[in-house]
């Protein structure tokens, strides 16, 4: 639908340049099409702005989730190390590897497990991971 300003612009052109009926119809069609295209461009620009905003929000959410995952992985890492160390201890026992079996500090591991269960060390394990120092 042509706007009021479009109709005024077309009427000024009709007064300034005398045209025949065919030319008037053709020019009016072009003016209406130009107005329609301007309106569509405006709507598309609004859609683009809203999609860009949604994309920025998703990027922020992604970064927040990525940091949360990194934090969770950092908290789980000592627990996984404890399990790995214990599995190495069990493997050393199975292979009758006295040196590695004796290197394992069971008391330190138990203390780490108790600290983890009691929420000590902010729920993390002891820093030595259940290993005896040489």
GROMACS .gro file of C-alpha atoms in nm:
model
  134
    1UNK     CA    1   0.000   0.000   0.000
    2UNK     CA    2   0.153   0.334  -0.102
    3UNK     CA    3   0.217   0.580   0.175
    4UNK     CA    4   0.089   0.936   0.183
    5UNK     CA    5   0.435   1.072   0.097
    6UNK     CA    6   0.457   0.839  -0.203
    7UNK     CA    7   0.121   0.961  -0.333
    8UNK     CA    8   0.227   1.325  -0.290
    9UNK     CA    9   0.554   1.262  -0.474
   10UNK     CA   10   0.371   1.094  -0.761
   11UNK     CA   11   0.115   1.375  -0.785
   12UNK     CA   12   0.395   1.638  -0.801
   13UNK     CA   13   0.555   1.450  -1.089
   14UNK     CA   14   0.221   1.433  -1.274
   15UNK     CA   15   0.185   1.810  -1.247
   16UNK     CA   16   0.545   1.881  -1.351
   17UNK     CA   17   0.558   1.639  -1.643
   18UNK     CA   18   0.244   1.590  -1.849
   19UNK     CA   19   0.195   1.219  -1.928
   20UNK     CA   20  -0.049   1.006  -2.115
   21UNK     CA   21  -0.274   0.750  -1.941
   22UNK     CA   22  -0.038   0.458  -2.018
   23UNK     CA   23   0.258   0.647  -1.874
   24UNK     CA   24   0.057   0.744  -1.563
   25UNK     CA   25  -0.038   0.381  -1.499
   26UNK     CA   26   0.317   0.260  -1.556
   27UNK     CA   27   0.465   0.532  -1.334
   28UNK     CA   28   0.208   0.466  -1.059
   29UNK     CA   29   0.290   0.095  -1.070
   30UNK     CA   30   0.659   0.174  -1.036
   31UNK     CA   31   0.595   0.412  -0.744
   32UNK     CA   32   0.380   0.153  -0.565
   33UNK     CA   33   0.645  -0.115  -0.623
   34UNK     CA   34   0.917   0.117  -0.491
   35UNK     CA   35   0.710   0.184  -0.178
   36UNK     CA   36   0.654  -0.190  -0.132
   37UNK     CA   37   1.024  -0.257  -0.169
   38UNK     CA   38   1.109   0.016   0.086
   39UNK     CA   39   0.865  -0.140   0.333
   40UNK     CA   40   1.009  -0.487   0.273
   41UNK     CA   41   1.362  -0.351   0.319
   42UNK     CA   42   1.256  -0.191   0.649
   43UNK     CA   43   1.104  -0.520   0.769
   44UNK     CA   44   1.413  -0.714   0.664
   45UNK     CA   45   1.639  -0.468   0.849
   46UNK     CA   46   1.427  -0.511   1.164
   47UNK     CA   47   1.450  -0.889   1.128
   48UNK     CA   48   1.827  -0.865   1.078
   49UNK     CA   49   1.866  -0.656   1.395
   50UNK     CA   50   1.657  -0.900   1.599
   51UNK     CA   51   1.852  -1.200   1.464
   52UNK     CA   52   2.184  -1.028   1.539
   53UNK     CA   53   2.066  -0.963   1.895
   54UNK     CA   54   1.961  -1.328   1.933
   55UNK     CA   55   2.299  -1.439   1.798
   56UNK     CA   56   2.482  -1.219   2.051
   57UNK     CA   57   2.269  -1.366   2.331
   58UNK     CA   58   2.348  -1.721   2.215
   59UNK     CA   59   2.719  -1.635   2.199
   60UNK     CA   60   2.705  -1.507   2.558
   61UNK     CA   61   2.520  -1.821   2.667
   62UNK     CA   62   2.776  -2.040   2.488
   63UNK     CA   63   3.067  -1.863   2.661
   64UNK     CA   64   2.895  -1.897   3.000
   65UNK     CA   65   2.833  -2.269   2.943
   66UNK     CA   66   3.189  -2.318   2.820
   67UNK     CA   67   3.327  -2.158   3.139
   68UNK     CA   68   3.090  -2.367   3.350
   69UNK     CA   69   3.209  -2.685   3.176
   70UNK     CA   70   3.574  -2.588   3.226
   71UNK     CA   71   3.503  -2.530   3.595
   72UNK     CA   72   3.330  -2.867   3.627
   73UNK     CA   73   3.616  -3.043   3.447
   74UNK     CA   74   3.866  -2.870   3.677
   75UNK     CA   75   3.672  -2.993   3.980
   76UNK     CA   76   3.648  -3.348   3.845
   77UNK     CA   77   4.012  -3.371   3.740
   78UNK     CA   78   4.153  -3.443   4.090
   79UNK     CA   79   3.888  -3.711   4.142
   80UNK     CA   80   3.979  -3.878   3.814
   81UNK     CA   81   4.348  -3.861   3.905
   82UNK     CA   82   4.269  -4.032   4.237
   83UNK     CA   83   4.091  -4.315   4.054
   84UNK     CA   84   4.376  -4.345   3.801
   85UNK     CA   85   4.635  -4.361   4.080
   86UNK     CA   86   4.434  -4.627   4.259
   87UNK     CA   87   4.401  -4.830   3.940
   88UNK     CA   88   4.780  -4.813   3.895
   89UNK     CA   89   4.815  -4.940   4.253
   90UNK     CA   90   4.581  -5.231   4.181
   91UNK     CA   91   4.770  -5.310   3.859
   92UNK     CA   92   5.099  -5.308   4.052
   93UNK     CA   93   4.955  -5.554   4.304
   94UNK     CA   94   4.831  -5.781   4.022
   95UNK     CA   95   5.176  -5.778   3.859
   96UNK     CA   96   5.356  -5.827   4.191
   97UNK     CA   97   5.535  -5.496   4.127
   98UNK     CA   98   5.652  -5.424   4.482
   99UNK     CA   99   5.822  -5.094   4.398
  100UNK     CA  100   5.508  -4.926   4.258
  101UNK     CA  101   5.286  -5.090   4.518
  102UNK     CA  102   5.506  -4.960   4.800
  103UNK     CA  103   5.512  -4.612   4.644
  104UNK     CA  104   5.140  -4.587   4.692
  105UNK     CA  105   5.036  -4.405   5.011
  106UNK     CA  106   4.709  -4.564   5.118
  107UNK     CA  107   4.670  -4.332   5.417
  108UNK     CA  108   4.703  -4.022   5.199
  109UNK     CA  109   4.447  -4.164   4.958
  110UNK     CA  110   4.203  -4.239   5.241
  111UNK     CA  111   4.251  -3.886   5.373
  112UNK     CA  112   4.183  -3.750   5.024
  113UNK     CA  113   3.867  -3.958   4.994
  114UNK     CA  114   3.746  -3.850   5.339
  115UNK     CA  115   3.820  -3.486   5.261
  116UNK     CA  116   3.627  -3.517   4.936
  117UNK     CA  117   3.332  -3.686   5.105
  118UNK     CA  118   3.325  -3.425   5.383
  119UNK     CA  119   3.351  -3.135   5.139
  120UNK     CA  120   3.695  -3.043   5.269
  121UNK     CA  121   3.933  -2.867   5.032
  122UNK     CA  122   3.623  -2.722   4.864
  123UNK     CA  123   3.519  -3.074   4.766
  124UNK     CA  124   3.853  -3.135   4.599
  125UNK     CA  125   4.110  -3.398   4.678
  126UNK     CA  126   4.438  -3.354   4.860
  127UNK     CA  127   4.705  -3.201   4.641
  128UNK     CA  128   4.934  -3.507   4.649
  129UNK     CA  129   4.669  -3.737   4.498
  130UNK     CA  130   4.748  -4.018   4.741
  131UNK     CA  131   5.116  -4.055   4.645
  132UNK     CA  132   5.407  -4.085   4.889
  133UNK     CA  133   5.687  -3.841   4.840
  134UNK     CA  134   6.023  -4.001   4.764
   0.00000   0.00000   0.00000
